[in-house]
PDB file of C-alpha atoms in Angstrom:
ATOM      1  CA  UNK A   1     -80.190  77.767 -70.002  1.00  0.00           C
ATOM      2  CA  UNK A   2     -82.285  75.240 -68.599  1.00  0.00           C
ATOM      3  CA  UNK A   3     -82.662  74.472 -65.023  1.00  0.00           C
ATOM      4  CA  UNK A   4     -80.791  71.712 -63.284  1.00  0.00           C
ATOM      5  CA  UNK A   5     -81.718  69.487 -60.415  1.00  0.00           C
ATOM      6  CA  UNK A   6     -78.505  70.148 -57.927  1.00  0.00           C
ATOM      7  CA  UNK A   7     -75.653  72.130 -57.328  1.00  0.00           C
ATOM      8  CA  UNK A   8     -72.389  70.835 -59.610  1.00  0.00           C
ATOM      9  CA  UNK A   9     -69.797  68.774 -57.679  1.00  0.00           C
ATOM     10  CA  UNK A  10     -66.186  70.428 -58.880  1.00  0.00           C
ATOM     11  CA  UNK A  11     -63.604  67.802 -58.519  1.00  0.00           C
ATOM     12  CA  UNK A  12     -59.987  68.584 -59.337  1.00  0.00           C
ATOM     13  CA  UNK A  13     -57.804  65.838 -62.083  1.00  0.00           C
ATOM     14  CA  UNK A  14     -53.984  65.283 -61.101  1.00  0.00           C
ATOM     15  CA  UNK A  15     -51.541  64.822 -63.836  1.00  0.00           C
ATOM     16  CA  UNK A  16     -49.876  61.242 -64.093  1.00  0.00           C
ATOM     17  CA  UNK A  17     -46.486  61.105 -61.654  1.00  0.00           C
ATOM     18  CA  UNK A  18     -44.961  60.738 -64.871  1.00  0.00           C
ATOM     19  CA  UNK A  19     -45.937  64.019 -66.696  1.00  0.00           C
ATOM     20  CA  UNK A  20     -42.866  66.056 -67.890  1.00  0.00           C
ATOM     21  CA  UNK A  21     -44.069  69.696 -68.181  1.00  0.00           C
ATOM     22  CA  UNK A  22     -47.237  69.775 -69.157  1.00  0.00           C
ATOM     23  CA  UNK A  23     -48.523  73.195 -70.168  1.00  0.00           C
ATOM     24  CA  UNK A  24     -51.828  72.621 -68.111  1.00  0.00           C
ATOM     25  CA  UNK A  25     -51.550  73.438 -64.287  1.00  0.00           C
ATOM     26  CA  UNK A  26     -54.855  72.124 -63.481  1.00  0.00           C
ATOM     27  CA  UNK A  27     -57.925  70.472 -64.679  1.00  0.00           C
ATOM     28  CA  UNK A  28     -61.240  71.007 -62.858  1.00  0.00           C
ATOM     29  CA  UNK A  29     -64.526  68.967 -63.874  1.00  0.00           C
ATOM     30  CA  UNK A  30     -68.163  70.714 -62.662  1.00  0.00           C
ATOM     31  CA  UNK A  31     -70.827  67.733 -62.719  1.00  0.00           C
ATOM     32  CA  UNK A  32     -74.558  67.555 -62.813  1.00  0.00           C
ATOM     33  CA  UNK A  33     -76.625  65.065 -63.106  1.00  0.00           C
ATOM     34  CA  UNK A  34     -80.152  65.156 -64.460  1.00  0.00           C
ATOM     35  CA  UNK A  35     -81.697  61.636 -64.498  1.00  0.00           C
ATOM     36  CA  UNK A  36     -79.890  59.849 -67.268  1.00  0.00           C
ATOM     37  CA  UNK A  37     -77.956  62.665 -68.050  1.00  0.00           C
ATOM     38  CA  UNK A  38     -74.708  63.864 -66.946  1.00  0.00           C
ATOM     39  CA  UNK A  39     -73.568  67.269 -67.594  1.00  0.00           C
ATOM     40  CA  UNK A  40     -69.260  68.126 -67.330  1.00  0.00           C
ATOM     41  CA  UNK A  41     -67.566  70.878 -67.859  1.00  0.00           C
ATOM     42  CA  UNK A  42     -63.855  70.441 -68.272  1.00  0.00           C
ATOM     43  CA  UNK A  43     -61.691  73.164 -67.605  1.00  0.00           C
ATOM     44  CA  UNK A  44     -58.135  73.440 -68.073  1.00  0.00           C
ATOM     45  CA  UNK A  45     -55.772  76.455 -66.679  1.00  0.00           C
ATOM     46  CA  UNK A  46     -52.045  76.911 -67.445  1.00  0.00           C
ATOM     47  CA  UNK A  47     -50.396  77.835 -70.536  1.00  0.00           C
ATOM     48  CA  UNK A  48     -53.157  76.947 -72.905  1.00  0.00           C
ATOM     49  CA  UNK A  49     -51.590  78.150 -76.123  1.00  0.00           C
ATOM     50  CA  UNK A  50     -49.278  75.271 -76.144  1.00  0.00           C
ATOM     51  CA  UNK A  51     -51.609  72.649 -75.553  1.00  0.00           C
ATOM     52  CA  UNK A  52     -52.775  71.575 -79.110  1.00  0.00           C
ATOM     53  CA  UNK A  53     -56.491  71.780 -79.572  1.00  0.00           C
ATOM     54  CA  UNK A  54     -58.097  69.622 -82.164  1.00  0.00           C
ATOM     55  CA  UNK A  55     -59.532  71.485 -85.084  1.00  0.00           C
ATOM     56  CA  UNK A  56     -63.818  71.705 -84.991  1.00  0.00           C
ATOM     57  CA  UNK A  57     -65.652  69.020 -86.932  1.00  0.00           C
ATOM     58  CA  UNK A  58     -68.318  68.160 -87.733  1.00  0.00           C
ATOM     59  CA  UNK A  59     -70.443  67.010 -84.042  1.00  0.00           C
ATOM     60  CA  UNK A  60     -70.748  63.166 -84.382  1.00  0.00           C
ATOM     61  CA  UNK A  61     -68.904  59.612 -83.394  1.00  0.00           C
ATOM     62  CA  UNK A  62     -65.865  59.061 -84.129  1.00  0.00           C
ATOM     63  CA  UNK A  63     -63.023  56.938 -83.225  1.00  0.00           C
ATOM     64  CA  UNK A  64     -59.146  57.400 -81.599  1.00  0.00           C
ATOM     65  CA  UNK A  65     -60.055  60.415 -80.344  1.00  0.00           C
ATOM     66  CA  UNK A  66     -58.102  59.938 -77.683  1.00  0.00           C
ATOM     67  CA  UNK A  67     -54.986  60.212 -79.405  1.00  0.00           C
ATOM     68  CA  UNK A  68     -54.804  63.898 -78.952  1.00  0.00           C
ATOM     69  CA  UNK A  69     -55.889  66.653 -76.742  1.00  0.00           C
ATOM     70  CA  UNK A  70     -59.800  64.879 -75.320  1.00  0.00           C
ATOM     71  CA  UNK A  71     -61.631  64.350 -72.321  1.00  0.00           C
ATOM     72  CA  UNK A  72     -62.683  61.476 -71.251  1.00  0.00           C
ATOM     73  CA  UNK A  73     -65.598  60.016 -68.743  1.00  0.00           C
ATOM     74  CA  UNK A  74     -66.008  56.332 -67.502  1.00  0.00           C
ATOM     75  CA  UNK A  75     -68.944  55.095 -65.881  1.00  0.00           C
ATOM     76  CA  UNK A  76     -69.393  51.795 -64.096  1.00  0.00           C
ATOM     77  CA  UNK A  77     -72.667  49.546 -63.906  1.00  0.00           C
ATOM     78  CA  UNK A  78     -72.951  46.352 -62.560  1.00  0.00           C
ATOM     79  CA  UNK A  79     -71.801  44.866 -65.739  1.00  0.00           C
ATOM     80  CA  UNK A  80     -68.979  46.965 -66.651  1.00  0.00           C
ATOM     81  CA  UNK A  81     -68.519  49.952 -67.852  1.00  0.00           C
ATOM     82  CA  UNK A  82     -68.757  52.774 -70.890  1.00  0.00           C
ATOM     83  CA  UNK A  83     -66.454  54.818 -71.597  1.00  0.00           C
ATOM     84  CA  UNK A  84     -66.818  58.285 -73.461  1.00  0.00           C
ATOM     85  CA  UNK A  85     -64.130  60.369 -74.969  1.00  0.00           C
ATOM     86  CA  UNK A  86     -65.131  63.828 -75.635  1.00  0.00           C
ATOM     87  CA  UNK A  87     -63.148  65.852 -78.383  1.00  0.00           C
ATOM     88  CA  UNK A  88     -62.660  69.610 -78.316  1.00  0.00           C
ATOM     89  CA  UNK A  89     -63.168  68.914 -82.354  1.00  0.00           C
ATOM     90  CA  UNK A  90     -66.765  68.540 -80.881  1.00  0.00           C
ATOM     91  CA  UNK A  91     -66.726  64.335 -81.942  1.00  0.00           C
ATOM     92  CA  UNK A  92     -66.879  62.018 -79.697  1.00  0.00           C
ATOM     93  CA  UNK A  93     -67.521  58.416 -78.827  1.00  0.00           C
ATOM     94  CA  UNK A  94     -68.751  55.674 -76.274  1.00  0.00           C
ATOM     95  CA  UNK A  95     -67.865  52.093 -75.916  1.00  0.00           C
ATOM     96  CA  UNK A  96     -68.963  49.239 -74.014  1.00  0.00           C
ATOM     97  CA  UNK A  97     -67.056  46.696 -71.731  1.00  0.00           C
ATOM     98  CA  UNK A  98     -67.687  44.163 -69.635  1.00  0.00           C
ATOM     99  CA  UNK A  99     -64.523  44.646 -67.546  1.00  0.00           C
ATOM    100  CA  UNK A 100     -61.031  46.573 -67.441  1.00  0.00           C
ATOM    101  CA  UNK A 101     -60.466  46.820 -71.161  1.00  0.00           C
ATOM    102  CA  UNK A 102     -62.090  43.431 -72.027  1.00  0.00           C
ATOM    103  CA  UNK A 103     -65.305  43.226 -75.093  1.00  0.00           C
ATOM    104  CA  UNK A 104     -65.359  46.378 -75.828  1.00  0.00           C
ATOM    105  CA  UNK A 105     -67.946  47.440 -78.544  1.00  0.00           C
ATOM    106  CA  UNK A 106     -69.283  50.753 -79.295  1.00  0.00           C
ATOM    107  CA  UNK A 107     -71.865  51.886 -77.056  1.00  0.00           C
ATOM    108  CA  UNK A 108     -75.811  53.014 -77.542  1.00  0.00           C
ATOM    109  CA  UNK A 109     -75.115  55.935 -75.325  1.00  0.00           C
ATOM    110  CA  UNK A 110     -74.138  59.135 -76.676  1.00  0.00           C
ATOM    111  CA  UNK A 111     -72.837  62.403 -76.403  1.00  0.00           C
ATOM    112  CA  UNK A 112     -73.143  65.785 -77.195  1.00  0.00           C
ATOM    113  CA  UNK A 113     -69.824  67.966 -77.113  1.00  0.00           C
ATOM    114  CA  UNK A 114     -70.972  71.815 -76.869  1.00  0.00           C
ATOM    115  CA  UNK A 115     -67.741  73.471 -77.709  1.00  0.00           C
ATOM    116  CA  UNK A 116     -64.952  75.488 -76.340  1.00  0.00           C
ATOM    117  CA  UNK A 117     -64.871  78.508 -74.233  1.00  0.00           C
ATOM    118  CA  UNK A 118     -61.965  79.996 -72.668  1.00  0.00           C
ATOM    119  CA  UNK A 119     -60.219  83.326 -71.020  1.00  0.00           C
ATOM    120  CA  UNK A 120     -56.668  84.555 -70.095  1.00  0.00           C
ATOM    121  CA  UNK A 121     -54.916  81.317 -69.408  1.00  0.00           C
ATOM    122  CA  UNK A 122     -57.823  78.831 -69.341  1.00  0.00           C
ATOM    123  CA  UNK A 123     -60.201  76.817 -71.749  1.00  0.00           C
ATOM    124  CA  UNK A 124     -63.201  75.173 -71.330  1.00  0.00           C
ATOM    125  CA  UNK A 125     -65.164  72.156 -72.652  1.00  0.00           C
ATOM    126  CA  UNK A 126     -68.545  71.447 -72.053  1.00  0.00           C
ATOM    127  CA  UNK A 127     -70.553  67.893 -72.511  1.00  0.00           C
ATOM    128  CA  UNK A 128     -73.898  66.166 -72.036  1.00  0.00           C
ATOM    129  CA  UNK A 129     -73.413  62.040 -71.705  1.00  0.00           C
ATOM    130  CA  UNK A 130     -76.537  59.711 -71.496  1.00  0.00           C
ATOM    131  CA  UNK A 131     -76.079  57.541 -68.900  1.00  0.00           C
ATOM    132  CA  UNK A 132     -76.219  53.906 -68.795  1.00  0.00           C
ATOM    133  CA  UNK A 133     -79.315  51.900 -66.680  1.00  0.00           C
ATOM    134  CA  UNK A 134     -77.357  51.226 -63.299  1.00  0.00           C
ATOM    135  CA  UNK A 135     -74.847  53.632 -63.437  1.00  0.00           C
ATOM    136  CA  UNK A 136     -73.258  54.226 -60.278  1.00  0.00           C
ATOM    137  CA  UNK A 137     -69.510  55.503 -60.256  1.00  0.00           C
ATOM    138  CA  UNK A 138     -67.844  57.641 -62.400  1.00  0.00           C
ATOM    139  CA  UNK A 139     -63.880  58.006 -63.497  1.00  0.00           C
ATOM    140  CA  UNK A 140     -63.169  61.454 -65.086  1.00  0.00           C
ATOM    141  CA  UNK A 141     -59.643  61.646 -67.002  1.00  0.00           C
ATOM    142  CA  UNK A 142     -58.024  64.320 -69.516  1.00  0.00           C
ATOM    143  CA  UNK A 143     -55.345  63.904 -72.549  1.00  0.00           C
ATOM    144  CA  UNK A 144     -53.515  66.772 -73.058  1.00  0.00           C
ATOM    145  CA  UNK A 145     -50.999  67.053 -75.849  1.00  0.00           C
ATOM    146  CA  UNK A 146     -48.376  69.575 -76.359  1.00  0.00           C
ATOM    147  CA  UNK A 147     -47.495  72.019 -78.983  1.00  0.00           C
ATOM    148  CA  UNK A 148     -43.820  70.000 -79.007  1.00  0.00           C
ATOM    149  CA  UNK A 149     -45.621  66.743 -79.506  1.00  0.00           C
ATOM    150  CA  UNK A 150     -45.659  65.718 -75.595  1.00  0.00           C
ATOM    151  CA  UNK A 151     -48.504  63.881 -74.268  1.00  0.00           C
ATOM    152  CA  UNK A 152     -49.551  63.985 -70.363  1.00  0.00           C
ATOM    153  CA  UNK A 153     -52.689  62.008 -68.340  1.00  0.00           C
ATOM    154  CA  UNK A 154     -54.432  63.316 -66.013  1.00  0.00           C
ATOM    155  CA  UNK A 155     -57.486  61.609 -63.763  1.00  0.00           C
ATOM    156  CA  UNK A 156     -59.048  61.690 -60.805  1.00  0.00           C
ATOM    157  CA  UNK A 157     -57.100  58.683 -59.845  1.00  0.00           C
ATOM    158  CA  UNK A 158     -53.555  56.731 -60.712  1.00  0.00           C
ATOM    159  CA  UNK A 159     -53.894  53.693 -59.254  1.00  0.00           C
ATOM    160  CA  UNK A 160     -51.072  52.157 -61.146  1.00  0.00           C
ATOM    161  CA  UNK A 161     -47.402  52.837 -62.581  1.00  0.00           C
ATOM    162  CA  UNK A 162     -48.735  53.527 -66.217  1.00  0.00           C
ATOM    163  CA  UNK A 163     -51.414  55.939 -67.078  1.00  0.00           C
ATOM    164  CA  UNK A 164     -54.400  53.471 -66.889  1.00  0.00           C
ATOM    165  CA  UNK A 165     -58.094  54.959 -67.254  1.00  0.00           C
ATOM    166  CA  UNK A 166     -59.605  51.647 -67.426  1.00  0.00           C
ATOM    167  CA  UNK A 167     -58.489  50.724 -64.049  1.00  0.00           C
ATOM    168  CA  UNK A 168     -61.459  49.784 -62.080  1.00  0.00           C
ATOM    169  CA  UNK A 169     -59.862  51.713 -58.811  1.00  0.00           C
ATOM    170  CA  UNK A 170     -59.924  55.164 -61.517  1.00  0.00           C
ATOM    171  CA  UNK A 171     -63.722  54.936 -60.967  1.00  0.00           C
ATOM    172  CA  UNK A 172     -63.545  57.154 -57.930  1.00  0.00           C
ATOM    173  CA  UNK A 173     -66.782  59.406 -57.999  1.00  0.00           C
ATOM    174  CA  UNK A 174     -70.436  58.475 -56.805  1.00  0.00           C
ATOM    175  CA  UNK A 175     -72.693  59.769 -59.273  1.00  0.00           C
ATOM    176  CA  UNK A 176     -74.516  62.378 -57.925  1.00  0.00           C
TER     177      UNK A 176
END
């Protein structure tokens, strides 16, 4: 493995107020950063066999990944923001916008989703995410979906009454 420039910041998600038993009892994100690259590693604890885990594919963009089990990143620049969504499927995607969810287009930045690991009662994902030029804050969110079809949201931040990942006070985290 190669060498990284400093220690990983672990920062804890919290499930949305709203979340009706979700099988995950915690989601902890590891980040490093290495220039224009950011390194996560995702990992859920709980009941993990009835969270639904999308099936592998093929690595590469793809859209609506968010609709099921995915973890997501958003990182803010002066000019907006890009947001990735990271598929245990191993697909992902980035998009650009110039504000809270206004001209968004896909993104040049991409990502590289390096699979799944897990243990007794926890899984993890880990990611690599180029950075944009100016990046300076970063929002860190999960969608977990249920074996019974439930969905929950979980972020570093709620700042409103719906689950909102686009809202600007989500974007918590200095970049390290």
């Amino acid at each position: 493995m190669e060498a990284r420039t400093a220690p990983a910041p672990t920062v804890n998600l919290q499930p949305h107020p709203d979340a009706i038993d979700t099988p995950a009892t915690g989601i902890e994100v590891h980040v490093e950063r290495d220039g224009l690259l950011l390194w996560l590693r995702f990992v859920v604890e709980g009941d993990v066999d009835r969270i639904v885990w999308p099936a592998p594919a093929e690595q590469g963009r793809a859209d609506d990944l968010w609709r099921h089990t995915c973890f997501e990143a958003f990182v803010a620049t002066d000019d907006g923001y890009v947001e990735y969504n990271l598929s245990p499927s191993s697909q992902w995607a980035s998009y650009r916008f110039d504000g809270p969810r206004a001209g968004m287009r896909r993104a040049n930045e991409v990502a590289t989703v390096e699979g799944l690991d897990g243990a007794s009662g926890l899984v993890a994902l880990e990611a690599r995410i180029e950075l944009p030029n100016g990046a300076r804050r970063l929002g860190l969110s999960a969608v977990i979906e249920t074996s019974d079809g439930d969905i929950s949201y979980w972020a570093l931040a709620h700042p409103s009454a719906r689950p909102d990942f686009h809202h600007p006070d989500s974007f918590i985290l200095d970049l390290p």
